[in-house]
mmCIF file of C-alpha atoms and ligand atoms in Angstrom:
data_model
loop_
_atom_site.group_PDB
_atom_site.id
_atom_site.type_symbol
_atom_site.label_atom_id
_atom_site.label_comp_id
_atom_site.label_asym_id
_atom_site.label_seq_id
_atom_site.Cartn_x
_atom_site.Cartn_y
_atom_site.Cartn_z
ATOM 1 C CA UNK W 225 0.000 0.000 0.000
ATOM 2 C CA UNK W 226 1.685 3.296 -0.564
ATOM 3 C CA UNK W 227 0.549 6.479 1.118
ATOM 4 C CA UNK W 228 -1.072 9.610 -0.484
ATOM 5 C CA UNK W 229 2.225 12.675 -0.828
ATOM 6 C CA UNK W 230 -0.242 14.950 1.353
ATOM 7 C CA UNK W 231 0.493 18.412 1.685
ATOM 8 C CA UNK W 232 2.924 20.756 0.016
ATOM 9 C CA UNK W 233 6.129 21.058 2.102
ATOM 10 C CA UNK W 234 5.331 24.939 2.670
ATOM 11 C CA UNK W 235 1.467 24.357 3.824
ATOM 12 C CA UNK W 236 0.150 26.187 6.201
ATOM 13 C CA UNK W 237 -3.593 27.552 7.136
ATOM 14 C CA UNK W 238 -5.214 29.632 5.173
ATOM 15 C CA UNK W 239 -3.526 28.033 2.307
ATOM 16 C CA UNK W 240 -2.640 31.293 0.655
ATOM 17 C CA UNK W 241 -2.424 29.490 -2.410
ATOM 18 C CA UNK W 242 -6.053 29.860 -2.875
ATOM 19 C CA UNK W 243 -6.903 33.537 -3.759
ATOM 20 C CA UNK W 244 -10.161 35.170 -3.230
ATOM 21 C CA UNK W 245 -10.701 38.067 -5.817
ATOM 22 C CA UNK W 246 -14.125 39.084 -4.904
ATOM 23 C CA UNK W 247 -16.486 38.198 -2.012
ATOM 24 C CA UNK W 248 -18.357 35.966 -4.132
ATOM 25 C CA UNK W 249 -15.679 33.708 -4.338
ATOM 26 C CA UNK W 250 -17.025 32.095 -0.941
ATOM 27 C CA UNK W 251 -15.791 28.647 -1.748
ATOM 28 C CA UNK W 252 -12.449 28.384 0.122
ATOM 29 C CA UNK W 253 -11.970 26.166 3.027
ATOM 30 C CA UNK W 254 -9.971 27.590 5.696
ATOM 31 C CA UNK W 255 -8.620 24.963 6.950
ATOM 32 C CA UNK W 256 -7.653 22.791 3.831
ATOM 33 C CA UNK W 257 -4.264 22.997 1.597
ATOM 34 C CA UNK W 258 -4.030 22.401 -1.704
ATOM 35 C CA UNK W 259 -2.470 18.657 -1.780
ATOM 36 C CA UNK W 260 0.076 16.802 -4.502
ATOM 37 C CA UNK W 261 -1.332 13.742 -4.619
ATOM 38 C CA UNK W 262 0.723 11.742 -7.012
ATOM 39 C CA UNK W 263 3.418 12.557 -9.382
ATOM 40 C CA UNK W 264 5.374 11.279 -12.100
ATOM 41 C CA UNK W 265 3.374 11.482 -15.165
ATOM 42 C CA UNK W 266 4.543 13.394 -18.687
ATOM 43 C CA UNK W 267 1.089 15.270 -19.251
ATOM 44 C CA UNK W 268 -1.344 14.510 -16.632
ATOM 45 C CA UNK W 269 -5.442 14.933 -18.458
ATOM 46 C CA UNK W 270 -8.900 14.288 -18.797
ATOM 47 C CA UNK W 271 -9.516 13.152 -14.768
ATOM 48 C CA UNK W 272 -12.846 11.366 -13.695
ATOM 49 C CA UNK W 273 -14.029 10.501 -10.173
ATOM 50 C CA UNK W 274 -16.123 7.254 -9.916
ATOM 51 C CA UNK W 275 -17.674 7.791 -6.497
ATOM 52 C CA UNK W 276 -19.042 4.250 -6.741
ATOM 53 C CA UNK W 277 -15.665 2.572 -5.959
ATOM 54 C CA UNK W 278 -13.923 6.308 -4.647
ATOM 55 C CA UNK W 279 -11.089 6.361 -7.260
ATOM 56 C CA UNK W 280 -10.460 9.205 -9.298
ATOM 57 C CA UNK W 281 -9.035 7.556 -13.389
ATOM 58 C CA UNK W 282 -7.038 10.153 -15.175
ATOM 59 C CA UNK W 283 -4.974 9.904 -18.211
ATOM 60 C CA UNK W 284 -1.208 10.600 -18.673
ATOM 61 C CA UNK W 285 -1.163 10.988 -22.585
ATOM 62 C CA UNK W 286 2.965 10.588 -23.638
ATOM 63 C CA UNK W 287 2.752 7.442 -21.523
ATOM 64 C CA UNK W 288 0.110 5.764 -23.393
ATOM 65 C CA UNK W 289 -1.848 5.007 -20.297
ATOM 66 C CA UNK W 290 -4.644 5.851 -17.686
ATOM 67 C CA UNK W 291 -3.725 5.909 -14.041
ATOM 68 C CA UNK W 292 -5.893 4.945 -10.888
ATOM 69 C CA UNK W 293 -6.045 6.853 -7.554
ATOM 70 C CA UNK W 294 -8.104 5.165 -4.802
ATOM 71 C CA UNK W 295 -9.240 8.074 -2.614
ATOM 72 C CA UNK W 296 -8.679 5.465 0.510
ATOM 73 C CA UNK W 297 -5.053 4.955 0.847
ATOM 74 C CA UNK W 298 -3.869 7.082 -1.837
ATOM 75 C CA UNK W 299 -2.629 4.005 -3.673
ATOM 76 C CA UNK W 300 -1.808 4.611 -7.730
ATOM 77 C CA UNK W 301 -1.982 1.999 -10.554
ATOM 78 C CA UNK W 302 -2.409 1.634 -13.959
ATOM 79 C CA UNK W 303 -5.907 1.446 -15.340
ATOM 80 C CA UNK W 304 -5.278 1.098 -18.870
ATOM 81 C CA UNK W 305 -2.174 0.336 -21.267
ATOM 82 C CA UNK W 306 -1.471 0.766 -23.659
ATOM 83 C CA UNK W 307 -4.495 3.744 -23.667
ATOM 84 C CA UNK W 308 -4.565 4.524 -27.368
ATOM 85 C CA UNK W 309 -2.927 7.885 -26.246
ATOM 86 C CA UNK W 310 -6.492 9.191 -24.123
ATOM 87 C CA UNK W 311 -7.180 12.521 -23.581
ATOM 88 C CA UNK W 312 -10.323 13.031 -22.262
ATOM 89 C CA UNK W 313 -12.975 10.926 -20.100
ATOM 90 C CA UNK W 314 -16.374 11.032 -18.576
ATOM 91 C CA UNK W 315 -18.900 8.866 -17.114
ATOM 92 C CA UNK W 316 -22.306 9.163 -18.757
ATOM 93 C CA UNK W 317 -25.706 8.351 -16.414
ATOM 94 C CA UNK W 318 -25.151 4.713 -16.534
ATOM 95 C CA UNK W 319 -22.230 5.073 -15.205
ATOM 96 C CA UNK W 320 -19.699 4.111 -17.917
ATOM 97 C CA UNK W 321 -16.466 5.579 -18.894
ATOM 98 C CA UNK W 322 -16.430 7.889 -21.669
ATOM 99 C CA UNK W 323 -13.123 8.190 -23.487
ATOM 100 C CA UNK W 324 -11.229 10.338 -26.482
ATOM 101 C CA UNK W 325 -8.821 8.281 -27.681
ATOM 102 C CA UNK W 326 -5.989 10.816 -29.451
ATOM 103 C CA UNK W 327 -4.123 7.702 -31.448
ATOM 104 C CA UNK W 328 -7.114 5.893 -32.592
ATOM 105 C CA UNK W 329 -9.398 8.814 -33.181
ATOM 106 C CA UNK W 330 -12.269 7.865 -31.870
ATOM 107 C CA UNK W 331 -14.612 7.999 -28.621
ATOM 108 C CA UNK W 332 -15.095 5.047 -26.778
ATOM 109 C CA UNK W 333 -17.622 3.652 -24.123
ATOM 110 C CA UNK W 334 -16.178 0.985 -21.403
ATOM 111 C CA UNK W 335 -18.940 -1.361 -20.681
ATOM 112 C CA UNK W 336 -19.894 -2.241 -16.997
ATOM 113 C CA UNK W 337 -17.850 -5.711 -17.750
ATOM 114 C CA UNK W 338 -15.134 -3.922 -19.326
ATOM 115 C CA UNK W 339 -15.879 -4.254 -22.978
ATOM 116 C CA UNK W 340 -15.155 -1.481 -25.444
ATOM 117 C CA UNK W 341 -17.152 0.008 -27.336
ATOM 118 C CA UNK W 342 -16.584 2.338 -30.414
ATOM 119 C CA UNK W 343 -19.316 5.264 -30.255
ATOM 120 C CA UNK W 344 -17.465 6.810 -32.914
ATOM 121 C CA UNK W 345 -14.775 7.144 -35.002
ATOM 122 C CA UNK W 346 -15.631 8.032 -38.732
ATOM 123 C CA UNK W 347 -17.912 11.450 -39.532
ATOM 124 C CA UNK W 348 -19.064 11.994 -43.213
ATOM 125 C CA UNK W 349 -17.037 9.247 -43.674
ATOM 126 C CA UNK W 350 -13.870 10.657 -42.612
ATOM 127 C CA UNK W 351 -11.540 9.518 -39.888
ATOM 128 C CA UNK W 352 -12.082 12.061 -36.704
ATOM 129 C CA UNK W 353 -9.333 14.323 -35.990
ATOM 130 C CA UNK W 354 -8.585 13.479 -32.536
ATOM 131 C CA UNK W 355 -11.525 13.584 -30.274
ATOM 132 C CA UNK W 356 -9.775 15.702 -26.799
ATOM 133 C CA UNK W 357 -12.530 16.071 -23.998
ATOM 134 C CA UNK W 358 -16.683 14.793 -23.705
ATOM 135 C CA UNK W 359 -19.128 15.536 -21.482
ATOM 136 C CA UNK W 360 -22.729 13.825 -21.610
ATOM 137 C CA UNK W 361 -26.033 15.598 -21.112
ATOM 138 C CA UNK W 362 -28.906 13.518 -18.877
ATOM 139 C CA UNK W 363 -30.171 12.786 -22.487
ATOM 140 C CA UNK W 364 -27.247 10.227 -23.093
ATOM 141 C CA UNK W 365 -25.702 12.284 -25.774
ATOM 142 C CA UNK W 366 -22.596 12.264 -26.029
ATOM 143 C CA UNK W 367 -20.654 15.769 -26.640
ATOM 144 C CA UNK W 368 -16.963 16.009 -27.989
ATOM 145 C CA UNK W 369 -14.180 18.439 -29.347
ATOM 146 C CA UNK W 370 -11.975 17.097 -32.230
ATOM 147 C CA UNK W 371 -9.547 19.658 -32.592
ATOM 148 C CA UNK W 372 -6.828 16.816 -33.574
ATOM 149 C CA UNK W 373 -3.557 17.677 -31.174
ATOM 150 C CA UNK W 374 -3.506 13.672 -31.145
ATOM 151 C CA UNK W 375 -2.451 14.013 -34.976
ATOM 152 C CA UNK W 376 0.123 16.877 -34.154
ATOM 153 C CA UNK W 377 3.067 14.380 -33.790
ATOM 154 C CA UNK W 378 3.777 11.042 -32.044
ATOM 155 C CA UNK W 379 4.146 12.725 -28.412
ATOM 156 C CA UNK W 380 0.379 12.774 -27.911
ATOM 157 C CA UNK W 381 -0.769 9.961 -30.843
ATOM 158 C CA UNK W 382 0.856 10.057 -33.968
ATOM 159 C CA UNK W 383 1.278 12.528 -37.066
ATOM 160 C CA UNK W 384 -1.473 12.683 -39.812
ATOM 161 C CA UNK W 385 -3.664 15.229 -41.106
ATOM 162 C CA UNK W 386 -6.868 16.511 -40.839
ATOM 163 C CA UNK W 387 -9.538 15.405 -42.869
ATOM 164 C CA UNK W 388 -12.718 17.038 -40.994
ATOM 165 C CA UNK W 389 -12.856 20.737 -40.169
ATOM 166 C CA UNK W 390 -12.078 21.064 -35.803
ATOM 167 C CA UNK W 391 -15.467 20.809 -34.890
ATOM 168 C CA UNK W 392 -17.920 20.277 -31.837
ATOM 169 C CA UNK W 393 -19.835 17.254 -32.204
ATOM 170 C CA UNK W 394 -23.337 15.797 -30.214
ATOM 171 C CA UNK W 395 -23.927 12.051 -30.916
ATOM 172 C CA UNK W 396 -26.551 10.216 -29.917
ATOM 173 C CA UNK W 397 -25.390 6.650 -29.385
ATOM 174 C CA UNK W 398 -28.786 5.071 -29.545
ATOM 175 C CA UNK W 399 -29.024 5.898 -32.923
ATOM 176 C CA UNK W 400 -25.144 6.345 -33.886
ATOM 177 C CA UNK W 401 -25.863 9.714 -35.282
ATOM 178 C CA UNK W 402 -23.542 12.307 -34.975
ATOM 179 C CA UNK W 403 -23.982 16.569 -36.142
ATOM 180 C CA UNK W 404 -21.564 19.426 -35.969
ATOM 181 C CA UNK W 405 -22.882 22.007 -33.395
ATOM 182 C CA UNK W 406 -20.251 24.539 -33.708
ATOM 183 C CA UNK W 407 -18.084 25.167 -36.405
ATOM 184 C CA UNK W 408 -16.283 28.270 -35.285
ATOM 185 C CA UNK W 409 -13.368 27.277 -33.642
ATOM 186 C CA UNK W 410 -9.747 26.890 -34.043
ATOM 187 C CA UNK W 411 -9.290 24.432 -31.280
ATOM 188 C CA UNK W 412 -12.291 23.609 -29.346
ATOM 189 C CA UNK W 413 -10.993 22.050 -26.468
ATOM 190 C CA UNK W 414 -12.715 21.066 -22.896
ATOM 191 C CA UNK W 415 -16.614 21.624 -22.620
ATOM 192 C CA UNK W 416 -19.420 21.451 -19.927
ATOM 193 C CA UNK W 417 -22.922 22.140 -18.849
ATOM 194 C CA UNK W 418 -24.432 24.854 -16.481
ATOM 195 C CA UNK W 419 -25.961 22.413 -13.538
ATOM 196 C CA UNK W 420 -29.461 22.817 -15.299
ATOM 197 C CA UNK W 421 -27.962 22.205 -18.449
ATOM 198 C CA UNK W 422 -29.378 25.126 -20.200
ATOM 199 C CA UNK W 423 -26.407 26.617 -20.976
ATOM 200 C CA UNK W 424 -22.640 24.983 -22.584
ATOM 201 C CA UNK W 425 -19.560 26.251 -22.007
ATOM 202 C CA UNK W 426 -16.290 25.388 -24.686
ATOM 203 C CA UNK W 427 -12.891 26.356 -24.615
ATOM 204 C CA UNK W 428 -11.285 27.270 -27.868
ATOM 205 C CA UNK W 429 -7.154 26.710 -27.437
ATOM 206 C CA UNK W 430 -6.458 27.897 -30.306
ATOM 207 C CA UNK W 431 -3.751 30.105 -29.522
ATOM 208 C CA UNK W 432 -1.619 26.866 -29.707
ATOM 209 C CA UNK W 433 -2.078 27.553 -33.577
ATOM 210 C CA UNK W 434 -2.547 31.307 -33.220
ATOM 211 C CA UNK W 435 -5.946 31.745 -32.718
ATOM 212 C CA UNK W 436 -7.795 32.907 -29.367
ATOM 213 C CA UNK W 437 -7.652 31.374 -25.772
ATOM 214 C CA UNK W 438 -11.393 31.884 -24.739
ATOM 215 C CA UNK W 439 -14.150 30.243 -22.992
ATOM 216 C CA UNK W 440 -17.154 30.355 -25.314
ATOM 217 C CA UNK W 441 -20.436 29.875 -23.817
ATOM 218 C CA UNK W 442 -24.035 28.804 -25.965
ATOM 219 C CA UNK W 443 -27.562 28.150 -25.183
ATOM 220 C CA UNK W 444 -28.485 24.427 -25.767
ATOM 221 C CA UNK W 445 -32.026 24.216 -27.529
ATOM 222 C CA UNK W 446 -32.379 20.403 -27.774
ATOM 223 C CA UNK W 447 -29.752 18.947 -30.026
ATOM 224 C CA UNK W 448 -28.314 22.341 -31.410
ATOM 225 C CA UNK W 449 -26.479 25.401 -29.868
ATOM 226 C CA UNK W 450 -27.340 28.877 -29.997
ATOM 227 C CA UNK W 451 -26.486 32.187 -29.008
ATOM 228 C CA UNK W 452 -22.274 31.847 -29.265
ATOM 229 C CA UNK W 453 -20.904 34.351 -27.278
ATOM 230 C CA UNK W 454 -17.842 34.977 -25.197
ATOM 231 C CA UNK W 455 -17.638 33.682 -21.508
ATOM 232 C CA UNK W 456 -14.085 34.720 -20.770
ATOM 233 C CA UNK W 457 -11.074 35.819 -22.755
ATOM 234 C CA UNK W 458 -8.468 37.074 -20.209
ATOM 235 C CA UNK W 459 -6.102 33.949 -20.583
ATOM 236 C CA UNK W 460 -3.766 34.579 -23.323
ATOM 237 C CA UNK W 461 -0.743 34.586 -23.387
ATOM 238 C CA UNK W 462 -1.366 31.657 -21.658
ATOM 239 C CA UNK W 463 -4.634 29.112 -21.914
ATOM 240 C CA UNK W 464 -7.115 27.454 -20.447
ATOM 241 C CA UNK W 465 -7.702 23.559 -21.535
ATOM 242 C CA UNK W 466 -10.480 21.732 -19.449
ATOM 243 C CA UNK W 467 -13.497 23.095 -17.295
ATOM 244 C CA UNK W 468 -16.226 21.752 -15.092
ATOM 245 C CA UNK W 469 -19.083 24.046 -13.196
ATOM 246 C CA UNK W 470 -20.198 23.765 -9.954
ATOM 247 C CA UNK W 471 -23.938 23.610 -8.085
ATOM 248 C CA UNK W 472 -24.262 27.420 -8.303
ATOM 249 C CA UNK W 473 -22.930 27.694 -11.912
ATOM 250 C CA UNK W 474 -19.791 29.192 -11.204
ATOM 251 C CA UNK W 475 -17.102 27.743 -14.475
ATOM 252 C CA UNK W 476 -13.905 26.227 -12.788
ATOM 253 C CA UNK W 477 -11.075 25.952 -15.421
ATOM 254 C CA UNK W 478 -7.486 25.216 -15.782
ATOM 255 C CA UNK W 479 -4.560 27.755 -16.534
ATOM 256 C CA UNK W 480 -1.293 27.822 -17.648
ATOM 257 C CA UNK W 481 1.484 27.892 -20.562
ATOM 258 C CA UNK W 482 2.167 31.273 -19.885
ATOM 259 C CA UNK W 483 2.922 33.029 -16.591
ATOM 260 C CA UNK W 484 3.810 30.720 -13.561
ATOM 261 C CA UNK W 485 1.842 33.097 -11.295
ATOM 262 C CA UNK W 486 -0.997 32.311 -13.424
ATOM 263 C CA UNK W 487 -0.660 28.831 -12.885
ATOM 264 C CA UNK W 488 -3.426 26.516 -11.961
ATOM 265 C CA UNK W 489 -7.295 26.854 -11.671
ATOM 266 C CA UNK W 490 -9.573 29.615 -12.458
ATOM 267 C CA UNK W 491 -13.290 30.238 -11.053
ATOM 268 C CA UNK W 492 -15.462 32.386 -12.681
ATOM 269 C CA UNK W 493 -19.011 33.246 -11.477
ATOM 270 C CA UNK W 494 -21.951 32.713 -13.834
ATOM 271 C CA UNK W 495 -21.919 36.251 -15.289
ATOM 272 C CA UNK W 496 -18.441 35.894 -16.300
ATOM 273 C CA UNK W 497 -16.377 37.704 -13.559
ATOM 274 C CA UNK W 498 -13.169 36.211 -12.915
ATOM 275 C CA UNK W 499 -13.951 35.586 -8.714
ATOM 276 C CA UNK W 500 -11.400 33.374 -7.693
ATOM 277 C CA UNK W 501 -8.056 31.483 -8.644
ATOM 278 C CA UNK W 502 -6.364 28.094 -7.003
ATOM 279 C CA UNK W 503 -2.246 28.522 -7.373
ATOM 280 C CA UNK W 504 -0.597 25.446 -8.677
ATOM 281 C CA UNK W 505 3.501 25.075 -9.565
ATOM 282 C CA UNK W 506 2.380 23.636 -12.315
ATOM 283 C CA UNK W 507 0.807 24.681 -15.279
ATOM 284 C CA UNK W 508 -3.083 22.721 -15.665
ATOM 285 C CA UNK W 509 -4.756 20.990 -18.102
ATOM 286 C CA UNK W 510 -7.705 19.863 -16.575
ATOM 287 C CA UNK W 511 -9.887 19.208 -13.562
ATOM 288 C CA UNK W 512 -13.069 17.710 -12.230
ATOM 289 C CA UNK W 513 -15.313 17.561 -9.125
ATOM 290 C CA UNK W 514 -15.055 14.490 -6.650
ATOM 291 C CA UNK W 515 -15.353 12.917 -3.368
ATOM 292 C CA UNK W 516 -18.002 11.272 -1.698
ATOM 293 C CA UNK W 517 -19.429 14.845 -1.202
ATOM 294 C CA UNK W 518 -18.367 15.839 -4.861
ATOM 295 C CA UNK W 519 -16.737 19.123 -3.074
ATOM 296 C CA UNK W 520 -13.062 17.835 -3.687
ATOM 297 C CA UNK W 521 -11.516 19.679 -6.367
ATOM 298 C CA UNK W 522 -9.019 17.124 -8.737
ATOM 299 C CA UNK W 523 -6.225 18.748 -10.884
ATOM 300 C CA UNK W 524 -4.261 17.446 -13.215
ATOM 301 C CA UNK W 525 -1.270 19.461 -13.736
ATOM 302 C CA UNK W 526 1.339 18.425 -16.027
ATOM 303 C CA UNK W 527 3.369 16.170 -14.144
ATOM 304 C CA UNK W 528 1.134 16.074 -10.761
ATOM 305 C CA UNK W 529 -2.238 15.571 -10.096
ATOM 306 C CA UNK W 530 -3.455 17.957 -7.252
ATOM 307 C CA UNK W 531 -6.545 17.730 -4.573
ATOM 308 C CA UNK W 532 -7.829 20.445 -2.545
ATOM 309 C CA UNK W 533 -11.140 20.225 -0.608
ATOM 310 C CA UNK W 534 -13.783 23.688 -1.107
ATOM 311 C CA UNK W 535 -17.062 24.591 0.249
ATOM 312 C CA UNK W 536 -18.211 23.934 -3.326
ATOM 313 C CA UNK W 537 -19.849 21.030 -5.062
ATOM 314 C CA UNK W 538 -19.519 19.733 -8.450
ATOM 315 C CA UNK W 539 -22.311 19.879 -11.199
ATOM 316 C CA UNK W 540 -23.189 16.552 -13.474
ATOM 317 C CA UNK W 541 -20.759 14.581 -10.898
ATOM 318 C CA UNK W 542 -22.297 10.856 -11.810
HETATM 319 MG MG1 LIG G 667 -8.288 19.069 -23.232
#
């Protein structure tokens, strides 16, 4: 059994690590740290808690593999390997782990007895780019950026090139149909739901290939978007990569590539005021809500994953 790290070696209470930037921001614990909780990884991504079993499964992408933490004893493993180079996972309402599999370009459903099923992998006829994060609405549709960094090079997959325009996709996997609901991005990246679903929030990371680093947010009317407009924009020269809301609607997303001050997690309330930020030393890529209480914050930053508990509770947590 090995033990979780724990705390940073400079802890102390209130962690100042986690900065309050308006009095809205009322979601700091006073008496919790921002924790490393395992480390080794090249490029730690797409994390999901199963509060089921009380593990979080996250993906390290250059090392072709998914990695276990059980919440417990802290004890890591390997979930999957090789991983076909994940990115991005998700449970949908059964349950089941959702995955965007970089190297073979393609989402992917893990059965309850471990089976794998392709949900998609062709559009139009054309291979996917690289399908990067997925989120799924109580409807069982399945939503999914393919901006195609898994076809950059062989760090994150391996080199081709694009056949479909970087879109945002909604699939419906009784049916196996899929349709393009936005078309305007360089690099749509992470992507999430206000709690009453009414609203979805996408990160373009295009500034990677010199486009913008924004948060774009839409109205969802059924199985279409509407409405685009800009949620937040204040990230370049650095970028944000994965997001997740909580209860009250507030967007939590990553930060980094830029600025080590800037480093780490971002909270912005509904109306699109930046209200809080969590400090990492790393740079983040992506994050989720977990715990048996779903008010434990999960990071994965580059070559750590990080914890810290908040007076907050994650949305769409199955
Ligand atoms: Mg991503």
């Amino acid at each position: 059994m090995s033990l979780p790290l724990g705390n940073l070696p400079d802890t102390r209470y209130p962690d100042p690590r986690v900065e309050r930037l308006d009095p809205r921001f009322a979601y700091k614990q006073g008496n919790a740290a921002i924790e490393r909780i395992a480390t080794g990884f090249r490029w730690a991504e797409g994390p999901v808690y199963f509060r089921d079993g009380g593990f979080l499964v996250f993906s390290d992408i250059p090392n072709n593999r998914m990695m276990r933490w059980l919440e417990d004893d802290g004890h890591l493993s390997v979930f999957r390997a090789p991983s076909n180079y994940t990115n991005g996972n998700t449970r949908d309402r059964e349950g089941r782990l959702i995955s965007c599999e970089h190297d073979a370009r393609r989402v992917t459903r893990t059965e309850l007895d471990g089976r794998i099923t392709v949900l998609i992998d062709r559009f139009e006829g054309k291979p996917l780019n690289a399908p990067n994060d997925v989120v799924v609405s109580s409807d069982g549709a399945v939503w999914f950026t393919d901006p195609g960094y898994g076809i950059d090079g062989p760090y994150e997959g391996h080199k081709a090139e694009a056949e479909l325009p970087r879109n945002v996709y909604r699939l419906d996997p009784s049916s196996g149909t899929a349709s393009v609901v936005a078309d305007t991005f360089v690099r749509p990246n992470g992507l999430c739901f206000s709690p009453d679903e009414r609203l979805i929030y996408v990160v373009d990371s295009g500034i990677s290939h010199g486009g913008p680093a924004q948060i774009r947010r839409f109205d969802v009317d059924g199985a279409r978007l509407r409405n685009e407009r800009i949620f937040a924009d204040d990230f370049a020269p650095g970028m944000t990569d994965g997001l997740r809301t909580d209860v009250d609607g507030n967007v939590w997303c990553s930060m980094g590539w830029a600025d080590p001050a800037e480093d780490g997690v971002r909270c912005y309330a509904p109306d699109g005021d930046l209200i809080g930020k969590v400090h990492l030393p790393e740079g983040c890529a992506n994050l989720c809500f977990g715990g048996r209480k779903k008010d434990r914050l999960f990071m994965c930053a580059s070559t750590s994953v990080y914890a810290l508990y908040l007076n907050a509770r994650g949305a769409m947590t199955p």
